[in-house]
XYZ file of N, CA and C in Angstrom:
804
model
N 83.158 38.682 -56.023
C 82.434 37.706 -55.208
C 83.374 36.568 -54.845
N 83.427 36.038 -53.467
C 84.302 35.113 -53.095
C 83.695 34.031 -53.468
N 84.733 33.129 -54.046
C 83.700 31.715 -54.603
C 84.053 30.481 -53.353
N 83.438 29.643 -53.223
C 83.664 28.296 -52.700
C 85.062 27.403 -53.372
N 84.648 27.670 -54.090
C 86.207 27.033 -54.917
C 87.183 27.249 -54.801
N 87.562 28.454 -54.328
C 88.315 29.419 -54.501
C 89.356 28.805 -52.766
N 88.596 28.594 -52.188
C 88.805 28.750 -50.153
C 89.514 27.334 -50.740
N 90.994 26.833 -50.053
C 91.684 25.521 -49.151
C 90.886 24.999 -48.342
N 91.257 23.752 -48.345
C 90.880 22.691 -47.411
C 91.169 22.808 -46.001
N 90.567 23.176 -45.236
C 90.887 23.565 -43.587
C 91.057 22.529 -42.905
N 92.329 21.324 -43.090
C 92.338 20.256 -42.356
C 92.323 20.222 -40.730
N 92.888 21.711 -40.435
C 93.096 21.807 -38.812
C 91.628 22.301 -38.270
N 90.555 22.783 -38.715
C 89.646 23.787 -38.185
C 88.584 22.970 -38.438
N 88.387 21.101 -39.580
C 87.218 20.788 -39.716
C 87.425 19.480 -38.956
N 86.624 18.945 -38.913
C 86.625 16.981 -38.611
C 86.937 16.517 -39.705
N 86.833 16.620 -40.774
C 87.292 15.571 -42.003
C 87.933 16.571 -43.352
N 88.693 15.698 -44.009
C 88.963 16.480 -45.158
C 87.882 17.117 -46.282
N 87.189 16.297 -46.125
C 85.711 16.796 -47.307
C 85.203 18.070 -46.544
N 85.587 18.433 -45.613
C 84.681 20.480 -45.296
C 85.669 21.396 -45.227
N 84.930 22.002 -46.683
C 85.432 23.398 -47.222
C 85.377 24.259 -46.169
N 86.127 25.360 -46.307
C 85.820 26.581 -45.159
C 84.750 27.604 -46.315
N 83.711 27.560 -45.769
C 82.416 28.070 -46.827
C 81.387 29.508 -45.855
N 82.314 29.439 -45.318
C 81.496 30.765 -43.806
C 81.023 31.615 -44.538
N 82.219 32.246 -45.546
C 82.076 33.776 -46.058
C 80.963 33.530 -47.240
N 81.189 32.609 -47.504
C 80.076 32.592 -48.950
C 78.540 32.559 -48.433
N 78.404 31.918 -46.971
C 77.362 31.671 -46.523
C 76.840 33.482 -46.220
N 77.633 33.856 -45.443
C 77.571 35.092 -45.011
C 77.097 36.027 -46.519
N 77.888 35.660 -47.326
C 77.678 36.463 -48.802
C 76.237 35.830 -48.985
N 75.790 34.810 -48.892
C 74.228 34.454 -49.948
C 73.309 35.458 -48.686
N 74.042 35.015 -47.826
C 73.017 35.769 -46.639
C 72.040 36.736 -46.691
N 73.734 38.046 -47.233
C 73.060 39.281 -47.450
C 72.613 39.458 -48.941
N 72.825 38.655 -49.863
C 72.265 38.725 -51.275
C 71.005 38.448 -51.145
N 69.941 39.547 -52.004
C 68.754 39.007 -52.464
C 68.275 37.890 -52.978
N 67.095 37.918 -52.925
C 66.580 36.601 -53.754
C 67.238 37.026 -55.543
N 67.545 35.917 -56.212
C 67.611 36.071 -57.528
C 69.172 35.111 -58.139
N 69.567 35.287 -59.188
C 70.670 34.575 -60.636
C 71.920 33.943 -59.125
N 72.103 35.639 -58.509
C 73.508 35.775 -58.130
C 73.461 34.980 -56.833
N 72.532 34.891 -56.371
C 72.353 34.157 -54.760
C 72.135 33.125 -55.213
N 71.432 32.101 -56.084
C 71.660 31.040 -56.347
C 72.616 30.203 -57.217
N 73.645 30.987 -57.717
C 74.765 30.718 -58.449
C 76.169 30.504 -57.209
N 75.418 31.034 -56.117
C 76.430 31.069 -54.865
C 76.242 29.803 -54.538
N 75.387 29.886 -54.566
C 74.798 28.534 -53.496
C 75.171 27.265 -54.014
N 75.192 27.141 -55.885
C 75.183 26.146 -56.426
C 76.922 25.611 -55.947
N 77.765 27.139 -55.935
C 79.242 26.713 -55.809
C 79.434 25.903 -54.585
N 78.254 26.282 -53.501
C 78.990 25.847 -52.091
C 78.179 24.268 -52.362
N 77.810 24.188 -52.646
C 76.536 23.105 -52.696
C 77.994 22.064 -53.824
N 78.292 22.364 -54.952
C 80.033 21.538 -55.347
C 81.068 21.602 -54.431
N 81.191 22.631 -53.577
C 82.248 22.483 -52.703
C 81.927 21.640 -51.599
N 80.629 21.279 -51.046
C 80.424 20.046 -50.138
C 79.986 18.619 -50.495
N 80.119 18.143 -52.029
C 79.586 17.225 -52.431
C 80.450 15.935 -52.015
N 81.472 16.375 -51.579
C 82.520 15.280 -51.196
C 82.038 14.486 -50.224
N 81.416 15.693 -48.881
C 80.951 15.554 -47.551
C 79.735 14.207 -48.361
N 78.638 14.614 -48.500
C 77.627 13.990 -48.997
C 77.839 12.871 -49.475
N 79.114 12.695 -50.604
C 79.191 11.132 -50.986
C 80.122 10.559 -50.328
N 80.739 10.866 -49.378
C 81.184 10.053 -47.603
C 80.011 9.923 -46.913
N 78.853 10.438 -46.228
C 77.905 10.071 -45.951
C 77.224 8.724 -46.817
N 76.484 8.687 -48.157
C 76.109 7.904 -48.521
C 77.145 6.844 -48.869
N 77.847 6.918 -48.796
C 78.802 5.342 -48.754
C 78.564 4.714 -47.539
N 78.610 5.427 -46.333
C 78.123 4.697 -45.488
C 76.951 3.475 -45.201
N 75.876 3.732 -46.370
C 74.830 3.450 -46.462
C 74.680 2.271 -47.420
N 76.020 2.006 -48.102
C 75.959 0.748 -49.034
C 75.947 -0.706 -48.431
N 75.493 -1.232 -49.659
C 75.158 -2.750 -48.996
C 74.033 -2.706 -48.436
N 72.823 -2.086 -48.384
C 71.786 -2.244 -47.808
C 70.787 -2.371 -48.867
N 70.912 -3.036 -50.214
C 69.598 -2.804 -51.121
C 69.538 -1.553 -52.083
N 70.370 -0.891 -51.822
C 69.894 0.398 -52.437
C 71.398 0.852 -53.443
N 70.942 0.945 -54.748
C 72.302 1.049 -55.954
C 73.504 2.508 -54.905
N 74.820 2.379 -55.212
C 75.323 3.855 -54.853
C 75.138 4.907 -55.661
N 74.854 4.935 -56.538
C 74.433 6.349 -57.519
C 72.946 6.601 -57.026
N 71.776 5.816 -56.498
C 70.870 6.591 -55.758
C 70.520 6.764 -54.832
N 71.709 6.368 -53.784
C 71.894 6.604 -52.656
C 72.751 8.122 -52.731
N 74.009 8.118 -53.661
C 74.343 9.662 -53.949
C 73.540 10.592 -54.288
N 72.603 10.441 -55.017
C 71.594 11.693 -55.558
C 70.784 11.749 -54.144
N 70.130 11.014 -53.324
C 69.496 11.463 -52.185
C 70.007 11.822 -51.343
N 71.363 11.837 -51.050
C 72.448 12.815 -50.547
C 72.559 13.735 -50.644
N 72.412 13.807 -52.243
C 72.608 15.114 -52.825
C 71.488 16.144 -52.674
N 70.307 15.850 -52.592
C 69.002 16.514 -52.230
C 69.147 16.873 -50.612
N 69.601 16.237 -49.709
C 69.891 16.773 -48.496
C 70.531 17.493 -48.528
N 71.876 17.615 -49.204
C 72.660 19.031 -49.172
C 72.317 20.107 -49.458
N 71.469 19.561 -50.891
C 70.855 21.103 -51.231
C 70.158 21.908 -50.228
N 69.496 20.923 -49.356
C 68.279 21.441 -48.626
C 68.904 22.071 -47.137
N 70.137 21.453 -46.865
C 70.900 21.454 -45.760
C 71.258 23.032 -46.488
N 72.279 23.603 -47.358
C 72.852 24.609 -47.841
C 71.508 26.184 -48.063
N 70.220 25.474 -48.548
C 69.437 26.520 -48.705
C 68.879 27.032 -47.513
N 68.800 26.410 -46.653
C 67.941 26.534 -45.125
C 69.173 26.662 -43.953
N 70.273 26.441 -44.360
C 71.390 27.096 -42.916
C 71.583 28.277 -42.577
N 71.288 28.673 -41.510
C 71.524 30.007 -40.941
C 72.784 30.411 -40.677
N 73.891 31.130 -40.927
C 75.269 31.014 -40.678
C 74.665 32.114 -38.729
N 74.253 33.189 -38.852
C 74.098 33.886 -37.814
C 73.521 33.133 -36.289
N 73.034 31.996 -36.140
C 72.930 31.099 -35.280
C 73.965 30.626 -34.707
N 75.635 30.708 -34.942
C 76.745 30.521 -34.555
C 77.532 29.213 -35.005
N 76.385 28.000 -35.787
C 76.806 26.716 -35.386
C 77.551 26.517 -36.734
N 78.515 25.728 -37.054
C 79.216 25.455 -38.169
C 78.266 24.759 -39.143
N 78.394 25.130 -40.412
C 77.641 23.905 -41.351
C 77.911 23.018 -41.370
N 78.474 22.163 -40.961
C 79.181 20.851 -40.972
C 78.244 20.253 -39.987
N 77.999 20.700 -38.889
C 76.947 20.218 -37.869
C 75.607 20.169 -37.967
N 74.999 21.114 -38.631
C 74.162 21.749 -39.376
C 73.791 20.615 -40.539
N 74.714 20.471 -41.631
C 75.246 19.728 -42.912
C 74.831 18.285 -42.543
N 75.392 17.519 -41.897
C 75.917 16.163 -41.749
C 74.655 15.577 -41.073
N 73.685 15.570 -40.118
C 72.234 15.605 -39.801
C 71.213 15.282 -40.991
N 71.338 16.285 -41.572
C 70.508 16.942 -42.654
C 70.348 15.828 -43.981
N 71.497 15.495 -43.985
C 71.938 14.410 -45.178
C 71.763 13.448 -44.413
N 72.045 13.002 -43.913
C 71.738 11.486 -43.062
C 70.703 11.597 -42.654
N 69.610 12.311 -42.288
C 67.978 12.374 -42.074
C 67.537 12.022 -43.659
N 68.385 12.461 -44.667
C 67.508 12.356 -45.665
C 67.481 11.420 -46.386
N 68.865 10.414 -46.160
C 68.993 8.967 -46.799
C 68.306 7.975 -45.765
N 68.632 8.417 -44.513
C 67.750 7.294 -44.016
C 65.833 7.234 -43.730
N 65.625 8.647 -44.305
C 64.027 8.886 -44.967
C 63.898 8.206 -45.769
N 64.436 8.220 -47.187
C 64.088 7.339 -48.433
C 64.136 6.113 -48.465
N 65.015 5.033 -46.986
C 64.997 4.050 -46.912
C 63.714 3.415 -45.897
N 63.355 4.449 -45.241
C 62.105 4.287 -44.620
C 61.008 4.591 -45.745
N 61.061 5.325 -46.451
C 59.889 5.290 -47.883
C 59.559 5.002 -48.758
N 60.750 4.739 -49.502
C 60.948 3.842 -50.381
C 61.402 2.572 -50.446
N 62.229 1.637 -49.673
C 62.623 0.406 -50.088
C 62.620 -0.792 -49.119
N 61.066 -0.166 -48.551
C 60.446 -1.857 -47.345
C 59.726 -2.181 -48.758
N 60.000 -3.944 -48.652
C 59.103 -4.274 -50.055
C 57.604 -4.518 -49.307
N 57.651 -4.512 -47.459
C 56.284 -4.599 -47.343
C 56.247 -3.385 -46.351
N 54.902 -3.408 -46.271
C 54.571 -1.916 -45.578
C 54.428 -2.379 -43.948
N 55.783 -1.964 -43.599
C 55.852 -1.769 -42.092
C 55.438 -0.786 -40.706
N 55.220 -0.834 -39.943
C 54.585 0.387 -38.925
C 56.321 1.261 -38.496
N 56.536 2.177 -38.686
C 57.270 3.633 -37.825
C 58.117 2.820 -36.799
N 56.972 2.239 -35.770
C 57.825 1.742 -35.021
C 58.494 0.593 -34.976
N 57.883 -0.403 -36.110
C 58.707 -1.293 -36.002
C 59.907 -1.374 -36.647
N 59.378 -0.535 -37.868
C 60.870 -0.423 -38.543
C 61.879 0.655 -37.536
N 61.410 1.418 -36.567
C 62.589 2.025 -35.351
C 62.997 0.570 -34.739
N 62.431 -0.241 -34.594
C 62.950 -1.350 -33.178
C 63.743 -2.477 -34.258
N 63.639 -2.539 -35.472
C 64.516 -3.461 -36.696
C 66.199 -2.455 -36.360
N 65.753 -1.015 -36.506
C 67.150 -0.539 -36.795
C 67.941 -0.712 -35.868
N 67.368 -0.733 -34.070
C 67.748 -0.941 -32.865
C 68.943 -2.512 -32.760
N 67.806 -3.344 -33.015
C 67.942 -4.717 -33.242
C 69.302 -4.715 -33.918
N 69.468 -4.169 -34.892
C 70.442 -4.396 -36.135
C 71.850 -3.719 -35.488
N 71.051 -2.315 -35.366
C 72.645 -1.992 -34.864
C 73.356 -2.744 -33.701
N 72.621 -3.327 -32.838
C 73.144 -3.827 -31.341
C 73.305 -5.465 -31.753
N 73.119 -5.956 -32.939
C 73.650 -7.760 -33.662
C 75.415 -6.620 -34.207
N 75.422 -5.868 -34.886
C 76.827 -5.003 -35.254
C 77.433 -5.548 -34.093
N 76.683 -3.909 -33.068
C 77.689 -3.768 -31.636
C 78.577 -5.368 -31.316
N 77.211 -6.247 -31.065
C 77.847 -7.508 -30.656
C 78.381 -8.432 -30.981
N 78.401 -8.256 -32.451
C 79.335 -9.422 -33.467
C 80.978 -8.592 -33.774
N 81.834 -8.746 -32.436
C 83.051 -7.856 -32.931
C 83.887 -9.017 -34.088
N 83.708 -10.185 -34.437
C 84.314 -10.441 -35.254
C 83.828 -11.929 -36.129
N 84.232 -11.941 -37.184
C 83.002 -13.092 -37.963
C 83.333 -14.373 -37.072
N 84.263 -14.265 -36.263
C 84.149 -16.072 -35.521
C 83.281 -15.981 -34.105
N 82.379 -14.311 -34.196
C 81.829 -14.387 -32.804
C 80.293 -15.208 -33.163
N 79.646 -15.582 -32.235
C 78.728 -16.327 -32.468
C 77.607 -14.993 -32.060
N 76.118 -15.745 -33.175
C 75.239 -14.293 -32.901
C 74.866 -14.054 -31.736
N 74.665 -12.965 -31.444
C 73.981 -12.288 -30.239
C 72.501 -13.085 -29.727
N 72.021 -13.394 -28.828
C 70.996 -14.017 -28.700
C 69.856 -13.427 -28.548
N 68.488 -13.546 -27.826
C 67.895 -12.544 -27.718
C 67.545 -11.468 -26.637
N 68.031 -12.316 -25.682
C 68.528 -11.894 -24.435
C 69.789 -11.063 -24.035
N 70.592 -11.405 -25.741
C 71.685 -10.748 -25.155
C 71.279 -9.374 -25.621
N 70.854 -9.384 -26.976
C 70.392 -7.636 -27.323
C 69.428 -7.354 -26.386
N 68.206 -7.492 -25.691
C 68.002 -7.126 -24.980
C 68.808 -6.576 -23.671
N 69.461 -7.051 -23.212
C 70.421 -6.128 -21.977
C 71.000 -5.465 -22.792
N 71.604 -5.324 -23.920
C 72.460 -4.297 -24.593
C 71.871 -3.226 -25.049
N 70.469 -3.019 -25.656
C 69.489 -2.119 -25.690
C 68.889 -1.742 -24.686
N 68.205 -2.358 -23.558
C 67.438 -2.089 -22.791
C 66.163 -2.087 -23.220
N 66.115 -2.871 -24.295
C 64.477 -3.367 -24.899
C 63.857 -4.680 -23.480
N 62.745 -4.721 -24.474
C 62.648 -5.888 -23.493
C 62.130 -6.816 -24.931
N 61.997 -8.656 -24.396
C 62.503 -9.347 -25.170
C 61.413 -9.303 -26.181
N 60.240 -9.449 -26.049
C 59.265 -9.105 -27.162
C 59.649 -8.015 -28.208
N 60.289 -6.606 -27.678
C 60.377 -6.384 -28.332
C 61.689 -6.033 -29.759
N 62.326 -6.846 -29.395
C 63.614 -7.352 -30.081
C 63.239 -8.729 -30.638
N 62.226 -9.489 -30.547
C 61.736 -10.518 -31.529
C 60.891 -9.851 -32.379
N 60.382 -8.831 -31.960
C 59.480 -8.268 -33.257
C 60.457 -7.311 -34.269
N 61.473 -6.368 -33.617
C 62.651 -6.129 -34.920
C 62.979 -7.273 -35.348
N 63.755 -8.114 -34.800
C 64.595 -9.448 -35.624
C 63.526 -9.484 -36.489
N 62.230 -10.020 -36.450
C 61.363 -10.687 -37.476
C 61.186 -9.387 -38.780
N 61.490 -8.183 -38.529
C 61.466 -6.891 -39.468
C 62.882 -6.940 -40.227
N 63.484 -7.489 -39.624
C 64.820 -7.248 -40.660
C 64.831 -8.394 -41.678
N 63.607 -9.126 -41.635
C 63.495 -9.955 -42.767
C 62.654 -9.493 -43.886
N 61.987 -7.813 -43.941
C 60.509 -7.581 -44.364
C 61.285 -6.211 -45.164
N 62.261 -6.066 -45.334
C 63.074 -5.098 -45.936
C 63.084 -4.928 -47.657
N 63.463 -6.568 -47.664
C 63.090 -6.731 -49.633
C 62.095 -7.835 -49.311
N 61.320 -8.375 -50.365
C 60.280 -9.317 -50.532
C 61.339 -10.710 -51.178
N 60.838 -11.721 -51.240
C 61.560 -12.963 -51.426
C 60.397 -12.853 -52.690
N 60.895 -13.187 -53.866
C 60.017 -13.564 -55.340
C 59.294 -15.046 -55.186
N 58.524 -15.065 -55.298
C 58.029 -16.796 -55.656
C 58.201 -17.408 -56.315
N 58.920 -17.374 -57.672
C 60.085 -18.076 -58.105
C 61.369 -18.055 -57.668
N 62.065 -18.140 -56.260
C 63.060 -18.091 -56.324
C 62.987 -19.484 -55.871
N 63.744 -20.208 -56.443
C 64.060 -21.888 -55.928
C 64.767 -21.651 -54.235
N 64.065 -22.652 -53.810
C 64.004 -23.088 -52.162
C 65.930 -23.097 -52.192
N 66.063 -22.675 -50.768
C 67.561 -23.265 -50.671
C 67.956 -24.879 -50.165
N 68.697 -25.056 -50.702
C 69.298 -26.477 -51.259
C 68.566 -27.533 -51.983
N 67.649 -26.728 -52.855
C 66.635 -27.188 -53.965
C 67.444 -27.271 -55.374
N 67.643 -28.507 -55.889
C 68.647 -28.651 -57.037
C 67.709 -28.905 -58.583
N 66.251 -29.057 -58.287
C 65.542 -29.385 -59.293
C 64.257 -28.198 -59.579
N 64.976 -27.051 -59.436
C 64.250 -26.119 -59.598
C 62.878 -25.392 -58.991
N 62.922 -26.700 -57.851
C 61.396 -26.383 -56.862
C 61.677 -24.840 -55.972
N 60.892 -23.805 -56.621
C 60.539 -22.795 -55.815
C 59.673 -22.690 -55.146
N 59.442 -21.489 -54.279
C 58.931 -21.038 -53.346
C 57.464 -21.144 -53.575
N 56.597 -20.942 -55.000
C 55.565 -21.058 -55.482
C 55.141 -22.616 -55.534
N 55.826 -23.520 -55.310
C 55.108 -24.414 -55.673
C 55.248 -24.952 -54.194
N 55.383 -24.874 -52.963
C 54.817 -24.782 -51.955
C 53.628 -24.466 -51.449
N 53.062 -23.554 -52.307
C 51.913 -22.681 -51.951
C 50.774 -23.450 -51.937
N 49.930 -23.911 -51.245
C 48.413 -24.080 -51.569
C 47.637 -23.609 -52.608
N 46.690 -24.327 -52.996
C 45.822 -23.879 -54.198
C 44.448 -24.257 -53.159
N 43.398 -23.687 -53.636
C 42.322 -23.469 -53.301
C 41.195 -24.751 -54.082
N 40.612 -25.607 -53.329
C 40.236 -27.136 -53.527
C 38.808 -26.581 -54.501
N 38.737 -26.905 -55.806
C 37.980 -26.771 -56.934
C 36.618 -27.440 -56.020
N 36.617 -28.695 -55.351
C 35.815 -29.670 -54.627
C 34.674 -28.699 -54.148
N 35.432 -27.983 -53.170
C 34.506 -27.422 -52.040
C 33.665 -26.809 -52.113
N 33.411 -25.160 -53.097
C 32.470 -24.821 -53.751
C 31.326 -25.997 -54.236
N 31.891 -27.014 -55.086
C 30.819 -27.843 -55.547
C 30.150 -28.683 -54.078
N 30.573 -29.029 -53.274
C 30.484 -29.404 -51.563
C 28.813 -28.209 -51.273
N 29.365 -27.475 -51.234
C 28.502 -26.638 -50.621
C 27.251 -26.521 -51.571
N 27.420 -25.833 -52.924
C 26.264 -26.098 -53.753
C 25.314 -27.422 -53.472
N 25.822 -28.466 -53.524
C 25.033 -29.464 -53.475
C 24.637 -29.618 -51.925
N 24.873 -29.276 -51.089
C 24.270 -29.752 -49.707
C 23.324 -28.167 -49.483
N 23.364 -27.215 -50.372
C 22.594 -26.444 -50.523
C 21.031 -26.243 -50.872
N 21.420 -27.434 -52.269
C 20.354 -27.597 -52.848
C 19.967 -28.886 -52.957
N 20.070 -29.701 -51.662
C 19.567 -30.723 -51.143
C 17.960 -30.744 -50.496
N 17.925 -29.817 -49.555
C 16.545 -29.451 -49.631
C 15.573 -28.557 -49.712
N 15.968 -28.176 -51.455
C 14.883 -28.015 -52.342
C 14.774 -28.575 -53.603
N 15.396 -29.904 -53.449
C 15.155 -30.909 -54.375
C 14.390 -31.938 -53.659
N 14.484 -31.747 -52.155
C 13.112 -32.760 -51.284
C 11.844 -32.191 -51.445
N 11.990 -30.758 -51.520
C 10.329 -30.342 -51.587
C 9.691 -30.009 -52.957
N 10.333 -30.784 -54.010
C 9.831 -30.605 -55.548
C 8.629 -31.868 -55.649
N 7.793 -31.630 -56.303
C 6.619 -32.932 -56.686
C 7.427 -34.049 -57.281
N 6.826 -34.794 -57.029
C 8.146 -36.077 -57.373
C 7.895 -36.570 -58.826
N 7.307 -35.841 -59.744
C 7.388 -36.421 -60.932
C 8.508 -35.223 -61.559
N 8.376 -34.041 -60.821
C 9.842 -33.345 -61.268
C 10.962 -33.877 -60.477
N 11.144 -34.233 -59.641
C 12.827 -35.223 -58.765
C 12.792 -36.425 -59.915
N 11.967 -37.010 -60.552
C 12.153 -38.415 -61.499
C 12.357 -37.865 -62.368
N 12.281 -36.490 -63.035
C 12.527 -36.128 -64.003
C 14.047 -35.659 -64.140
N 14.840 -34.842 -63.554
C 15.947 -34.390 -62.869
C 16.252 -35.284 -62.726
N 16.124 -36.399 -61.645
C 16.800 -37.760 -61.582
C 17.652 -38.579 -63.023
N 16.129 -38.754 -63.770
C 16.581 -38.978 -64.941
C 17.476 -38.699 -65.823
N 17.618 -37.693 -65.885
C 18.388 -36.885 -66.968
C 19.218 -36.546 -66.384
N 19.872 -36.093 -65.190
C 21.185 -36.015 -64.459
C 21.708 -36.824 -64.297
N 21.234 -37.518 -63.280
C 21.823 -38.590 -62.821
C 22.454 -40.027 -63.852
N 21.198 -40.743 -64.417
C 21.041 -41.460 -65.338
C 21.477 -41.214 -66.618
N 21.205 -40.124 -66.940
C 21.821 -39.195 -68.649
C 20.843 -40.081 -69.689
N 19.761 -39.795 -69.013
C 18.926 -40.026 -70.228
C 18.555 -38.904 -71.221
N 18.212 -39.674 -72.443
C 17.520 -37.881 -73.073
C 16.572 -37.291 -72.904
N 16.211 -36.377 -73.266
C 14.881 -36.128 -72.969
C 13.683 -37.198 -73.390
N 13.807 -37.617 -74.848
C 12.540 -38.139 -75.810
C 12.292 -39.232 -75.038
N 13.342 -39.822 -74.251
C 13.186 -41.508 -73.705
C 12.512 -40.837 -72.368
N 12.546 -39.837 -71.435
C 12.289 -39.745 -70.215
C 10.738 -39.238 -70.970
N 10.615 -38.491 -71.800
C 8.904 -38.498 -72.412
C 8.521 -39.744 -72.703
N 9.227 -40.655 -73.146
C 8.326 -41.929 -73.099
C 8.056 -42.748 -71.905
N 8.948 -42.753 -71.112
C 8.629 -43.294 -70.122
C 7.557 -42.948 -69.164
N 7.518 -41.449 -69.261
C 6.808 -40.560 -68.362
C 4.992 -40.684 -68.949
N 5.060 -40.691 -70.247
C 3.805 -40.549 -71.194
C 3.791 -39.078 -71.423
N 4.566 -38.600 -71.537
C 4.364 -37.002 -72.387
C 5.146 -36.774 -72.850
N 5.242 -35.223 -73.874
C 6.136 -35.047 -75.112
C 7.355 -34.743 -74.112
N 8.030 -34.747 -75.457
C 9.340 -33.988 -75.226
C 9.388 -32.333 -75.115
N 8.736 -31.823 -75.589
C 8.116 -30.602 -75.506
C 8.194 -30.615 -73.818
N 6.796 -30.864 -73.238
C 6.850 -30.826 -71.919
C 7.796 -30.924 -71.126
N 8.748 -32.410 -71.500
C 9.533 -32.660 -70.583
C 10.772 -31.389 -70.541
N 11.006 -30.899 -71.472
C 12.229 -29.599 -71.883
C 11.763 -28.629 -70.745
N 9.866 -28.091 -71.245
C 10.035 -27.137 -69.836
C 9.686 -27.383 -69.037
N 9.221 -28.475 -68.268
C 9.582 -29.160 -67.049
C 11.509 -28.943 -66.390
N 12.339 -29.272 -67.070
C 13.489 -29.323 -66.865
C 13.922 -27.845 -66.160
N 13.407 -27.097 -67.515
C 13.666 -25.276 -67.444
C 13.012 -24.892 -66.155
N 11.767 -24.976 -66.178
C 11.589 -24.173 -64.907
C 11.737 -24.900 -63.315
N 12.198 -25.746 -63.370
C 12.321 -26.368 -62.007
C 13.815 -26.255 -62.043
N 14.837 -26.261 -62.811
C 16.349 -25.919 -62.614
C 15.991 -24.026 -62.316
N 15.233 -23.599 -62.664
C 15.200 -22.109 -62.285
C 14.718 -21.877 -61.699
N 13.814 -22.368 -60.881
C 13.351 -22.089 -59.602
C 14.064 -22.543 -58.263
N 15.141 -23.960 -58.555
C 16.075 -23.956 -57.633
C 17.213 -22.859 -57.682
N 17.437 -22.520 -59.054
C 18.469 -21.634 -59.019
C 18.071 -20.450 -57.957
N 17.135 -19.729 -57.777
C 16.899 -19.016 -57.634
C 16.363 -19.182 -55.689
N 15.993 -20.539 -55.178
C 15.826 -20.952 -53.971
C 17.015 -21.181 -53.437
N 18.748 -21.493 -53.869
C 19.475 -21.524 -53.291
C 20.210 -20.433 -53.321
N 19.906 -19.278 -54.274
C 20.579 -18.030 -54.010
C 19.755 -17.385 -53.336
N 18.295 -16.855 -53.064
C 17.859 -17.182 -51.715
C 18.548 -17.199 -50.368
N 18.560 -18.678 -50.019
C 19.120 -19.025 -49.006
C 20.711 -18.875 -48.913
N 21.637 -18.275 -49.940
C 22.969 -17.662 -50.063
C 22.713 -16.373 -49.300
N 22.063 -15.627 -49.775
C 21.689 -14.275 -49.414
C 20.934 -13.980 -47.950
């Protein structure tokens, strides 16, 4: 059996040094059955192009994503590139190959590592955006591209090159502890934030149950009065009133529960 390992580096016959000449082996899994020996082939050609694959994912560094798992999702394209190539279609694996792997790293960066969930197309019109700020920044003393200018350079129009620009900020999430920039006393991003006014809930309750504290008999509003407002106790609002304390307790009870129950009511 001819191995992958076995074949020189075809510097004159490939585009790059990383592609093996792997025809015959392809041709060999071809006619091999399913089973040990056809996938022991495959595994060789699949080491003999791993070079290809981690030149591809280098390309891809600096974008968020570690290089060892940017290599392994490389590496899953090859496999998939090597198990599914047809050698009898005429076209070289390398053409075939190099697609295949670069569809599949720049899948996992579309699936895995927006920290927010973006639409298809916008994350297509971010990558647009991005590559054509490249095209137009030929050197760090050029000044950025404007928005007008990527627009004529894409052939977008300008809306929609303000809606990539604003996507190439939505890639990783900013933490809410990260201290503000040129913040020297530790003020982060969280303590910007609004809090929600404790007040307002109590706002509303009470202009809620405003009137059905007008339509109570007014020796229950003097009673409530009393003891809310005033903070009397009960025994003193029975003396004043001329009845027990007894009374006055469920006096209290059922007229706080019958509003309870008239302003959820009118909630509902």
């Amino acid at each position: 059996m001819t191995s992958a390992r076995a074949h020189p580096r075809a510097h004159s016959k490939h585009a790059h040094d990383d592609a093996p000449d792997t025809s015959a082996d392809f041709r060999r899994i071809a006619d091999l059955p399913d089973g040990q020996e056809k996938e022991t082939l495959r595994q060789d050609v699949v080491r003999a192009w791993m070079p290809m694959a981690e030149r591809i994912a280098s390309q891809f560094r600096n974008r968020g994503e570690s290089s060892e798992d940017l290599r392994q999702v490389a590496m899953v394209g090859l496999v998939k590139a090597v198990k599914r190539y047809e050698p009898d279609r005429g076209s070289a694996f390398e053409s075939y190959a190099v697609p295949t792997v670069v569809g599949e790293v720049k899948r996992h960066f579309r699936d895995h590592m927006w920290g927010l969930h973006v639409p298809r197309r916008v994350q297509e019109l971010r990558n647009r955006v991005r590559t054509a700020i490249q095209e137009l920044t030929r050197s760090p003393d050029d000044r950025s591209p404007s928005v007008k200018d990527i627009a004529r350079h894409t052939g977008m129009t300008e809306e929609d090159v303000l809606v990539g620009m604003e996507a190439l900020d939505s890639f990783r999430t900013l933490s809410l502890d990260a201290a503000l920039r040129g913040a020297d006393d530790g003020y982060a991003l969280v303590d910007t934030l609004g809090a929600t006014e404790s007040s307002y809930e109590r706002v509303v309750q009470r202009e809620s149950l405003k009137p059905c504290l007008r339509r109570l008999p007014e020796r229950e509003r003097e009673i409530l009065y009393l003891r809310f407002f005033c903070d009397e106790t009960q025994s003193r609002i029975a003396d004043r009133l001329g009845i027990s304390q007894m009374h006055v307790s469920r006096l209290i009870n059922r007229t706080c529960a019958r509003l309870g129950q008239e302003v959820g009511a009118r909630a509902a």
